[in-house]
Coordinates of C-alpha atoms and ligand atoms in Angstrom, one line a residue:
Chain A
M1 CA -113.7 -0.6 47.7
G2 CA -116.3 -0.7 44.8
R3 CA -116.6 -4.4 45.3
G4 CA -117.8 -4.2 48.6
K5 CA -120.3 -1.3 47.3
L6 CA -121.7 -4.0 44.7
F7 CA -122.2 -6.4 47.7
C8 CA -124.0 -3.7 49.7
L9 CA -126.3 -3.1 47.1
Y10 CA -127.2 -6.7 46.6
D11 CA -127.7 -6.8 50.4
I12 CA -130.0 -4.1 50.6
G13 CA -131.8 -5.0 47.8
L14 CA -130.4 -3.2 44.9
G15 CA -132.5 -0.3 46.0
D16 CA -130.7 2.9 44.6
E17 CA -130.3 2.6 40.9
K18 CA -128.2 5.7 40.7
M19 CA -125.7 4.1 42.8
T20 CA -125.4 1.1 40.5
I21 CA -124.8 3.4 37.7
N22 CA -122.2 5.4 39.6
F23 CA -120.5 2.2 40.5
F24 CA -120.6 0.9 37.0
M25 CA -119.1 4.2 35.7
E26 CA -116.2 4.3 38.6
N27 CA -115.2 0.8 37.5
L28 CA -115.2 1.7 33.8
A29 CA -113.0 4.5 34.5
N30 CA -110.7 2.6 36.2
G31 CA -110.8 -0.3 33.6
V32 CA -110.2 2.5 31.0
S33 CA -107.2 3.8 33.1
L34 CA -105.8 0.1 33.4
G35 CA -106.4 -0.4 29.5
S36 CA -104.3 2.8 28.8
L37 CA -101.4 1.3 30.5
Y38 CA -101.9 -1.8 28.6
A39 CA -102.3 -0.1 25.5
L40 CA -99.0 1.8 25.7
I41 CA -97.1 -1.0 26.7
A42 CA -98.6 -3.5 24.0
I43 CA -97.6 -1.0 21.2
G44 CA -93.9 -1.8 21.9
Y45 CA -94.4 -5.5 21.1
T46 CA -96.6 -4.9 18.0
M47 CA -94.2 -2.3 16.5
V48 CA -91.2 -4.4 17.2
Y49 CA -93.1 -7.5 15.8
G50 CA -94.1 -5.4 12.9
I51 CA -90.4 -4.7 11.8
L52 CA -88.7 -7.8 13.1
R53 CA -91.1 -10.5 13.3
L54 CA -90.0 -10.8 17.0
I55 CA -91.8 -11.0 20.3
N56 CA -89.4 -9.0 22.6
F57 CA -89.8 -10.7 25.8
A58 CA -87.7 -8.4 27.4
H59 CA -90.1 -5.4 26.7
G60 CA -92.2 -5.9 29.8
D61 CA -89.2 -5.6 32.1
L62 CA -88.6 -2.0 30.7
L63 CA -91.7 -1.2 33.1
M64 CA -89.2 -2.1 35.9
V65 CA -86.3 -0.2 34.6
A66 CA -88.5 2.8 34.2
A67 CA -89.9 2.4 37.8
Y68 CA -86.7 2.0 39.4
A69 CA -85.2 4.9 37.6
V70 CA -88.0 7.2 38.9
F71 CA -87.6 5.8 42.3
F72 CA -84.0 6.5 42.7
M73 CA -84.1 9.7 41.1
I74 CA -86.8 10.9 43.4
A75 CA -84.8 9.5 46.5
A76 CA -81.9 11.7 45.2
M77 CA -84.3 14.6 45.5
V78 CA -84.8 15.3 41.6
P79 CA -88.3 16.9 41.2
W80 CA -90.5 14.1 40.1
W81 CA -91.5 15.3 36.9
I82 CA -87.8 15.6 35.6
A83 CA -87.2 12.4 37.2
A84 CA -90.1 11.0 34.9
I85 CA -88.6 12.4 31.8
L86 CA -85.2 11.3 32.4
A87 CA -86.5 7.8 33.3
V88 CA -88.1 7.8 29.9
V89 CA -85.0 8.5 28.2
I90 CA -83.3 6.0 30.1
T91 CA -85.6 3.5 29.2
A92 CA -85.4 4.3 25.6
I93 CA -81.8 3.9 26.0
V94 CA -81.9 0.4 27.4
G95 CA -84.2 -0.6 24.9
V96 CA -82.0 0.6 22.0
L97 CA -79.1 -1.1 23.6
I98 CA -80.9 -4.3 23.7
E99 CA -81.8 -4.4 20.1
K100 CA -78.1 -3.5 19.3
A101 CA -76.5 -6.3 21.5
A102 CA -78.9 -9.1 21.8
Y103 CA -81.0 -8.7 18.2
R104 CA -78.9 -7.1 16.0
P105 CA -76.3 -9.7 15.7
L106 CA -79.0 -12.2 14.9
R107 CA -80.8 -10.7 12.4
N108 CA -79.9 -13.2 9.7
S109 CA -80.2 -16.1 12.0
P110 CA -83.2 -18.3 12.2
R111 CA -86.1 -17.0 14.0
I112 CA -85.7 -19.3 17.1
S113 CA -82.5 -17.9 17.8
V114 CA -83.5 -14.4 18.2
L115 CA -86.4 -15.6 20.4
I116 CA -84.2 -17.3 22.7
S117 CA -82.0 -14.4 22.9
A118 CA -85.2 -12.3 23.9
I119 CA -86.2 -14.5 26.5
G120 CA -82.2 -14.5 27.7
V121 CA -82.3 -10.7 27.8
S122 CA -85.6 -10.7 29.9
F123 CA -84.1 -13.1 32.5
L124 CA -80.8 -11.3 32.6
I125 CA -82.8 -7.9 33.5
E126 CA -85.1 -9.4 35.9
N127 CA -82.0 -10.9 37.8
L128 CA -79.9 -7.9 37.5
G129 CA -82.8 -6.1 39.1
L130 CA -83.1 -8.7 41.7
V131 CA -79.0 -8.2 42.5
V132 CA -79.0 -4.7 42.3
F133 CA -82.3 -3.5 43.8
S134 CA -82.6 -6.5 46.0
G135 CA -86.0 -8.4 45.8
V136 CA -87.7 -6.0 48.6
P137 CA -90.5 -4.0 47.3
R138 CA -90.1 -0.3 47.6
A139 CA -92.8 2.3 47.9
V140 CA -92.8 5.0 45.1
Y141 CA -93.7 8.5 45.9
R142 CA -96.8 9.8 44.3
P143 CA -97.0 13.4 43.9
E144 CA -100.1 15.1 45.6
I145 CA -101.7 16.1 42.3
F146 CA -102.3 12.5 41.6
D147 CA -103.6 11.8 45.2
K148 CA -106.8 14.0 44.8
S149 CA -110.2 12.5 44.7
V150 CA -112.1 14.0 41.8
S151 CA -116.0 13.8 41.3
M152 CA -117.1 14.1 37.9
G153 CA -120.7 13.5 36.8
G154 CA -121.5 11.8 40.1
I155 CA -118.6 9.5 40.0
T156 CA -115.8 9.8 42.3
T157 CA -112.3 8.5 41.6
S158 CA -108.8 9.3 42.1
S159 CA -107.2 12.1 39.8
L160 CA -104.5 9.7 38.8
T161 CA -107.2 7.8 36.6
F162 CA -107.9 10.9 34.6
Y163 CA -104.2 11.9 34.3
I164 CA -103.4 8.3 33.0
I165 CA -106.0 8.6 30.5
G166 CA -105.3 11.9 29.5
A167 CA -101.5 11.1 29.0
T168 CA -102.4 8.2 27.2
V169 CA -104.5 9.8 24.6
I170 CA -101.8 12.4 24.0
L171 CA -99.1 9.8 23.6
L172 CA -101.4 8.1 21.4
L173 CA -102.3 10.9 19.4
A174 CA -98.5 11.6 18.9
L175 CA -97.7 8.2 17.9
V176 CA -100.4 8.3 15.4
Y177 CA -99.1 11.7 13.8
L178 CA -95.5 10.4 13.9
L179 CA -96.4 7.1 11.9
N180 CA -98.8 8.4 9.3
K181 CA -97.6 12.0 8.8
T182 CA -93.8 12.1 9.2
K183 CA -91.0 10.8 7.1
T184 CA -89.6 8.7 9.9
G185 CA -93.0 7.2 10.1
M186 CA -93.2 6.3 6.6
A187 CA -89.7 4.7 6.9
M188 CA -91.1 2.6 9.7
R189 CA -93.9 1.5 7.8
A190 CA -91.8 0.6 4.9
L191 CA -89.4 -1.5 6.9
A192 CA -92.3 -3.6 8.1
I193 CA -92.6 -4.7 4.5
S194 CA -88.9 -5.5 3.7
F195 CA -85.4 -4.5 5.0
D196 CA -84.2 -4.9 1.3
T197 CA -86.6 -2.7 -0.6
A198 CA -86.6 -0.1 2.2
S199 CA -82.7 0.0 2.0
L200 CA -83.1 0.4 -1.8
M201 CA -85.1 3.7 -1.0
A202 CA -81.7 4.7 0.8
I203 CA -83.2 4.2 4.2
N204 CA -80.9 3.6 6.8
V205 CA -82.5 0.4 8.1
N206 CA -80.4 0.1 11.3
R207 CA -81.3 3.6 12.4
I208 CA -84.8 3.2 11.8
V209 CA -85.0 -0.1 13.9
S210 CA -83.3 1.7 16.6
F211 CA -85.8 4.4 16.4
T212 CA -88.5 2.1 16.7
F213 CA -86.9 0.5 19.8
A214 CA -86.5 4.0 21.3
I215 CA -90.4 4.6 20.6
G216 CA -91.7 1.4 21.9
S217 CA -89.4 1.7 25.0
S218 CA -90.6 5.1 25.7
L219 CA -94.1 4.2 25.7
A220 CA -93.4 1.2 27.8
A221 CA -91.6 3.7 30.2
F222 CA -94.6 6.1 30.5
G223 CA -96.7 3.0 31.0
G224 CA -94.2 1.7 33.7
I225 CA -94.1 5.1 35.5
M226 CA -97.8 5.5 35.7
W227 CA -98.0 1.8 36.6
A228 CA -95.8 2.5 39.6
L229 CA -98.0 5.5 40.5
K230 CA -101.2 3.6 40.3
Y231 CA -99.7 0.4 42.3
P232 CA -97.1 2.3 44.2
Q233 CA -95.1 -0.9 45.3
I234 CA -92.3 -1.7 42.9
N235 CA -90.1 -4.8 42.9
P236 CA -87.6 -6.4 40.2
L237 CA -90.3 -8.7 38.8
M238 CA -93.1 -6.1 38.6
G239 CA -92.8 -6.0 34.6
V240 CA -93.5 -9.8 34.2
F241 CA -97.1 -10.0 34.4
P242 CA -98.1 -6.7 33.0
G243 CA -95.6 -7.6 30.0
L244 CA -97.4 -10.9 29.5
K245 CA -100.6 -9.4 29.5
C246 CA -99.8 -6.7 27.1
F247 CA -98.3 -9.3 24.8
V248 CA -101.8 -11.0 24.9
A249 CA -103.2 -7.6 24.3
A250 CA -101.0 -7.0 21.0
V251 CA -102.1 -10.6 19.8
L252 CA -105.7 -9.9 20.8
G253 CA -105.6 -6.5 18.5
G254 CA -103.5 -8.6 16.0
I255 CA -99.9 -8.3 16.4
G256 CA -97.8 -5.9 14.1
N257 CA -101.2 -3.5 14.0
V258 CA -100.5 -0.4 16.2
T259 CA -104.3 0.4 16.3
G260 CA -104.8 -3.1 17.3
A261 CA -102.6 -3.3 20.2
V262 CA -104.6 -0.2 21.6
I263 CA -107.9 -1.9 21.2
G264 CA -106.4 -5.0 22.4
G265 CA -104.9 -3.1 25.6
F266 CA -108.2 -1.3 26.2
I267 CA -110.4 -4.3 25.9
L268 CA -108.1 -6.1 28.5
G269 CA -107.9 -3.5 31.1
I270 CA -111.9 -3.0 31.0
V271 CA -112.6 -6.8 30.9
E272 CA -110.3 -7.2 33.9
I273 CA -111.6 -4.7 36.1
M274 CA -115.3 -5.1 35.1
A275 CA -115.2 -8.7 35.5
I276 CA -114.0 -8.6 39.1
A277 CA -116.4 -5.6 39.8
I278 CA -119.4 -7.8 38.8
F279 CA -118.2 -11.0 40.1
P280 CA -115.8 -10.3 43.0
S281 CA -115.5 -14.0 43.7
L282 CA -113.3 -14.0 40.6
A283 CA -111.1 -11.5 41.9
G284 CA -108.3 -14.3 42.8
Y285 CA -108.4 -15.1 38.9
R286 CA -107.7 -11.6 37.9
D287 CA -104.4 -12.5 36.2
A288 CA -105.8 -15.4 34.4
F289 CA -108.5 -13.6 32.2
A290 CA -105.6 -12.2 29.9
F291 CA -104.7 -16.0 29.3
I292 CA -108.0 -17.3 28.6
I293 CA -108.4 -14.4 26.2
L294 CA -105.3 -15.8 24.5
I295 CA -106.5 -19.1 24.2
L296 CA -109.6 -18.2 22.8
I297 CA -108.1 -15.9 20.3
L298 CA -105.7 -18.5 19.3
L299 CA -108.4 -21.1 18.6
F300 CA -111.0 -18.7 16.7
K301 CA -108.9 -15.7 15.4
P302 CA -105.4 -16.1 15.5
T303 CA -104.9 -13.1 13.4
G304 CA -106.6 -11.3 16.2
I305 CA -109.0 -8.3 15.9
M306 CA -107.2 -5.9 13.4
G307 CA -105.0 -8.5 11.8
E308 CA -104.4 -9.6 8.5
K309 CA -102.3 -12.5 7.8
M310 CA -99.1 -11.8 8.3
T311 CA -96.5 -12.6 5.4
E312 CA -93.2 -14.0 5.9
K313 CA -90.5 -11.3 5.6
V314 CA -88.0 -11.6 3.5
Chain B
M1 CA -70.1 4.1 -16.1
L2 CA -70.6 0.6 -14.4
K3 CA -67.4 -1.9 -14.4
V4 CA -68.0 -5.4 -13.0
K5 CA -65.0 -7.7 -12.9
D6 CA -64.7 -11.2 -12.2
L7 CA -67.7 -11.4 -9.7
H8 CA -68.3 -14.4 -7.5
V9 CA -71.2 -14.9 -5.3
Y10 CA -72.2 -17.6 -3.2
Y11 CA -75.5 -18.5 -1.4
G12 CA -74.3 -20.8 1.2
G13 CA -72.9 -23.8 -1.0
I14 CA -74.4 -22.5 -4.3
H15 CA -71.9 -20.8 -6.7
A16 CA -74.5 -18.4 -8.2
L17 CA -72.2 -16.0 -9.8
Q18 CA -68.9 -17.8 -11.3
G19 CA -66.9 -14.7 -12.6
V20 CA -69.3 -12.3 -14.1
D21 CA -67.6 -9.5 -16.4
M22 CA -69.9 -6.6 -17.6
I23 CA -69.6 -3.1 -18.7
V24 CA -72.4 -0.5 -18.9
P25 CA -71.2 2.8 -20.6
E26 CA -72.7 6.0 -19.6
G27 CA -76.1 6.9 -21.7
K28 CA -76.6 3.4 -23.0
I29 CA -79.1 0.6 -22.6
V30 CA -77.3 -2.7 -21.5
T31 CA -79.5 -5.8 -21.3
L32 CA -78.6 -9.0 -19.3
I33 CA -80.6 -12.0 -20.7
G34 CA -80.6 -15.6 -19.6
A35 CA -82.8 -18.2 -18.3
N36 CA -84.6 -18.6 -15.0
G37 CA -81.9 -19.2 -12.2
A38 CA -79.0 -17.8 -14.2
G39 CA -77.9 -15.3 -12.0
K40 CA -79.4 -12.1 -13.4
S41 CA -81.1 -10.9 -10.3
T42 CA -78.2 -12.0 -8.2
T43 CA -75.9 -9.6 -10.2
L44 CA -78.3 -6.8 -9.8
R45 CA -78.8 -7.3 -6.1
T46 CA -75.1 -7.5 -5.7
I47 CA -74.3 -4.4 -7.5
T48 CA -76.6 -2.6 -5.0
G49 CA -75.1 -4.3 -2.2
L50 CA -78.1 -6.5 -1.1
V51 CA -75.8 -9.2 -1.7
K52 CA -72.0 -9.4 -0.6
P53 CA -69.7 -11.0 -3.3
K54 CA -67.0 -13.3 -2.4
S55 CA -64.7 -11.9 -4.6
G56 CA -64.5 -9.5 -7.7
S57 CA -64.7 -5.6 -8.2
I58 CA -67.5 -3.4 -9.0
E59 CA -66.8 0.1 -10.0
F60 CA -69.3 3.0 -10.4
M61 CA -68.3 6.1 -11.8
G62 CA -64.7 5.2 -11.2
Q63 CA -65.5 4.4 -7.4
P64 CA -65.3 0.8 -6.0
I65 CA -68.6 0.0 -4.5
V66 CA -68.0 -3.4 -3.1
G67 CA -68.7 -3.8 0.7
K68 CA -70.4 -0.4 0.9
P69 CA -74.0 -0.6 2.4
T70 CA -76.7 -0.4 0.0
L71 CA -77.9 3.0 1.2
E72 CA -74.4 4.4 0.3
I73 CA -74.6 2.9 -2.9
V74 CA -78.1 4.1 -3.8
K75 CA -76.9 7.5 -2.8
T76 CA -74.3 7.4 -5.3
G77 CA -76.8 7.5 -8.1
V78 CA -77.5 3.6 -8.7
T79 CA -81.2 2.3 -8.1
L80 CA -83.0 -0.6 -8.6
V81 CA -86.4 -1.6 -9.6
P82 CA -86.4 -5.0 -8.0
E83 CA -87.9 -8.2 -9.4
G84 CA -91.6 -8.4 -8.6
R85 CA -91.9 -4.6 -8.3
Q86 CA -91.8 -4.7 -4.4
V87 CA -94.1 -1.6 -4.0
F88 CA -95.0 -1.1 -0.4
P89 CA -98.5 -2.3 -0.3
N90 CA -99.7 -0.4 2.9
L91 CA -98.3 3.0 1.9
T92 CA -100.2 5.3 -0.7
V93 CA -99.1 5.8 -4.0
L94 CA -97.7 9.3 -3.3
E95 CA -95.9 7.8 -0.1
N96 CA -94.3 5.3 -2.2
I97 CA -93.1 7.9 -4.8
R98 CA -92.1 10.1 -1.7
L99 CA -90.0 7.3 -0.2
G100 CA -87.9 7.0 -3.6
A101 CA -86.8 10.3 -2.7
Y102 CA -86.0 9.6 1.1
A103 CA -82.2 10.7 0.9
R104 CA -83.2 14.0 -0.9
K105 CA -83.4 17.4 0.9
D106 CA -84.5 19.6 -2.0
K107 CA -88.1 20.1 -1.2
A108 CA -88.8 22.1 -4.3
G109 CA -86.8 19.5 -6.5
I110 CA -88.9 16.8 -5.2
K111 CA -92.2 18.3 -5.8
K112 CA -91.1 19.1 -9.3
D113 CA -89.8 15.4 -9.9
I114 CA -93.6 14.2 -8.4
E115 CA -95.1 16.1 -11.2
W116 CA -92.8 14.5 -13.8
V117 CA -93.3 11.0 -12.4
Y118 CA -97.2 11.8 -12.7
E119 CA -96.7 13.2 -16.2
L120 CA -94.8 10.1 -17.1
F121 CA -97.5 8.0 -15.4
P122 CA -100.9 9.9 -15.4
R123 CA -102.7 6.9 -13.9
L124 CA -100.5 7.0 -10.8
K125 CA -101.9 10.6 -10.3
E126 CA -105.7 9.4 -10.5
R127 CA -104.5 6.9 -7.7
E128 CA -102.3 9.1 -5.6
W129 CA -104.4 8.5 -2.4
Q130 CA -104.8 4.7 -3.0
M131 CA -103.0 2.1 -1.2
A132 CA -100.3 0.6 -3.4
G133 CA -101.4 -2.9 -2.7
T134 CA -104.8 -2.1 -4.5
L135 CA -103.1 -1.2 -7.9
S136 CA -103.0 -3.7 -10.9
G137 CA -99.8 -5.5 -11.5
G138 CA -99.0 -3.0 -14.4
E139 CA -99.9 0.0 -12.2
Q140 CA -97.4 -1.3 -9.5
Q141 CA -94.8 -1.5 -12.2
M142 CA -95.2 2.1 -13.0
L143 CA -95.0 2.9 -9.5
A144 CA -91.9 1.0 -8.9
V145 CA -90.2 2.7 -11.8
G146 CA -91.5 6.0 -10.7
R147 CA -90.4 5.5 -7.2
A148 CA -86.9 4.7 -8.3
L149 CA -86.8 7.8 -10.6
M150 CA -87.4 9.9 -7.6
S151 CA -83.9 9.2 -6.6
R152 CA -82.7 11.0 -9.4
P153 CA -80.5 8.1 -10.2
K154 CA -77.7 8.3 -12.6
L155 CA -77.9 4.3 -13.3
L156 CA -81.3 2.8 -13.5
M157 CA -81.4 -1.0 -13.2
M158 CA -84.5 -2.8 -13.8
D159 CA -85.1 -6.7 -13.1
E160 CA -87.8 -8.2 -15.1
P161 CA -90.2 -5.1 -15.6
S162 CA -92.5 -6.7 -17.9
L163 CA -92.8 -10.1 -15.9
G164 CA -96.5 -11.1 -15.7
L165 CA -97.9 -8.2 -17.5
A166 CA -100.4 -8.6 -20.3
P167 CA -98.6 -8.0 -23.9
L168 CA -100.2 -4.6 -24.2
L169 CA -98.8 -3.3 -21.0
V170 CA -95.3 -4.8 -21.8
Q171 CA -95.2 -2.6 -24.9
D172 CA -96.1 0.2 -22.8
I173 CA -93.4 -0.7 -20.3
F174 CA -91.0 -0.7 -23.1
N175 CA -91.8 2.4 -24.8
I176 CA -91.3 4.1 -21.3
I177 CA -88.0 2.4 -20.8
K178 CA -86.9 4.0 -24.2
F179 CA -88.6 7.3 -23.4
I180 CA -86.6 7.5 -20.0
H181 CA -83.5 6.5 -22.1
E182 CA -84.0 9.4 -24.4
Q183 CA -83.9 11.9 -21.6
G184 CA -80.4 10.6 -21.0
M185 CA -80.6 8.0 -18.4
T186 CA -78.2 4.8 -18.4
I187 CA -80.1 1.7 -18.3
L188 CA -79.5 -1.8 -17.3
L189 CA -82.1 -4.0 -18.1
I190 CA -82.8 -7.6 -17.2
E191 CA -85.6 -9.4 -19.2
Q192 CA -86.6 -13.0 -20.2
N193 CA -88.4 -11.2 -22.9
A194 CA -85.1 -11.3 -24.6
H195 CA -86.6 -10.2 -28.0
A196 CA -87.9 -6.9 -26.9
A197 CA -84.9 -6.3 -24.6
L198 CA -82.5 -6.8 -27.2
K199 CA -84.2 -4.5 -29.8
I200 CA -84.0 -1.6 -27.4
A201 CA -80.6 -2.3 -26.0
D202 CA -77.3 -1.0 -27.3
Y203 CA -75.5 -4.0 -25.8
G204 CA -76.4 -7.3 -24.5
Y205 CA -75.0 -9.8 -22.2
V206 CA -76.3 -13.5 -22.2
I207 CA -75.9 -15.2 -18.7
E208 CA -75.8 -18.9 -18.1
T209 CA -75.4 -20.8 -14.7
G210 CA -73.7 -17.7 -13.2
R211 CA -71.4 -16.9 -16.3
V212 CA -71.6 -14.7 -19.2
V213 CA -71.4 -17.0 -22.3
L214 CA -72.1 -14.6 -25.0
E215 CA -72.1 -10.7 -25.5
G216 CA -72.4 -8.1 -28.4
K217 CA -74.5 -5.2 -29.8
G218 CA -78.2 -5.6 -29.4
S219 CA -78.9 -5.8 -33.2
E220 CA -76.3 -8.5 -33.4
L221 CA -77.4 -10.9 -30.4
V222 CA -81.1 -10.8 -32.2
E223 CA -79.5 -12.1 -35.2
N224 CA -77.5 -14.8 -33.5
E225 CA -78.7 -18.2 -34.2
A226 CA -77.7 -19.7 -30.5
I227 CA -79.7 -16.9 -29.2
Q228 CA -82.7 -17.2 -31.4
K229 CA -82.6 -21.1 -30.4
A230 CA -82.4 -20.6 -26.8
Y231 CA -84.3 -17.5 -25.8
L232 CA -86.2 -16.4 -29.2
G233 CA -88.2 -19.5 -29.7
G234 CA -86.6 -19.5 -33.2
Ligands
ADP401 N1 -81.6 -16.1 -1.5 C1 -81.1 -17.1 -2.1 N2 -80.5 -18.2 -1.5 C2 -80.2 -19.4 -2.2 N3 -80.0 -19.3 -3.2 C3 -80.4 -18.3 -4.1 C4 -81.2 -17.2 -3.5 N4 -81.2 -16.3 -4.6 C5 -80.8 -17.1 -5.8 N5 -80.5 -18.3 -5.4 C6 -80.0 -19.1 -6.3 O1 -78.8 -18.4 -7.3 C7 -79.2 -18.8 -8.5 C8 -79.4 -17.6 -9.6 O2 -80.6 -17.0 -9.0 P1 -81.4 -15.7 -9.7 O3 -80.1 -14.4 -9.7 O4 -82.3 -15.0 -8.9 O5 -81.5 -15.8 -11.0 P2 -82.2 -15.1 -12.2 O6 -82.7 -13.9 -11.6 O7 -81.4 -15.2 -13.5 O8 -83.5 -16.0 -12.5 C9 -80.2 -19.7 -8.8 O9 -79.8 -21.0 -8.7 C10 -81.1 -19.5 -7.3 O10 -81.7 -20.8 -7.1
MG402 MG1 -84.3 -13.2 -11.4

């Protein structure tokens, strides 16, 4: 929609400047809302990497788990907001179980074994999804309140855009509070340094690792549910590309650093939307931007925006 | 208080402890001295459950603790100031101290003990809000000791607290150890600085390639010729 508008503007000779600004703002809002989703999902990658030095390749697939949980519950007449809450809980449980089953037994194994295990879990979830849910895309019910069109300061966009941004801000504030102001958050930060020293503080390492997976998975679930509202066609492989892109966002921000993941997510979302808005002919390359960014980051600043040099963990 | 019997520890194929026997009586300072790689750190890490022994027994206050997870062992009153201090560099000084009391629930007691640690180490109070990673080596050591004390341990184990510190600071650290001991703390101290350690210790063990080769009263070991040759540069 916006894309056509820009063409139109050029066609009519860029007459109306106000229109151009509105067009810019609308796309920016859209970019920020997509960036919100990327940020929420990227946090899970970065938190798990922070404590286990592991890229949890199954993380993206949790989006799909959350989206299908919502889909089936709404189909069973559960009110949508209860379905959403339950889906977050279910996804958190799945995340915790993945760690228990596939990563914990390998905790003292070479890094590569755990990585292969992570890839295996990802394939397992995707293929289980294909078998159980079938590959046919499903349409997710979008509650009316997300379907309104909202005008604010001259720009018109879907109410969902604002709900996504608002929900993300609330979740991020809650996360900042958890990490910095609570005892559990302190333990999580300690665990990122050393399991041995943390356990000398009488910290229950396994419990905190599980908790970290629960938090990361819940945020991914929120991301997945809002993703399904934004792009209401879900399929068992829907988590693959968002997952990869959010991994890129985490690397861009500096993997292991939560603030970095948020910044990386927003940059990625905004760049992706704005690039296509300004150069509509690039639309077909939409999914490529993230990976171009990944290559550039790895070439020029492998530690990412906020990243310090990650030490080998003992 | 602590009884270690015939402890054998392997790292893969390396037989790091080859039957260590050791006793730490309540209220005493016991020191474990020996060259680099002799197995001192391994002994302490095994006592705290960070390393699992192949065989042997460890008893703390009459209870066997081999096989228990570290967090349970710490809760029974054993604590370790690890080699290289291992403060959490990304946490503030106060957060590090608070983490030492992680298992405790008595808020008022924790608050009092934080004040006590600050009295012991006034420099930590001045740097309360600083990231621990920005502290000097000596300050980090104070923080590591303060953090360990926050668990209200019955047995305080220290792994080379003077390592890498300037001579003046080393004296400070030993004074602090003596002071804490006078408050009634039982201490198991590892040192390469054998002379200073034996001087404050009630009893000493000398460990070589995973075996106790000599033991005796601190005052006797200082005089011992073999020890003087090997560890005291005499
Ligand atoms: N994590 C480990 N893996 C393999 N070998 C180790 C490990 N830690 C210590 N060792 C070996 O065990 C022996 C005893 O080491 P350690 O207890 O650290 O000695 P000390 O503290 O007396 O210097 C040494 O030979 C050391 O190389
Ligand atoms: Mg050592």
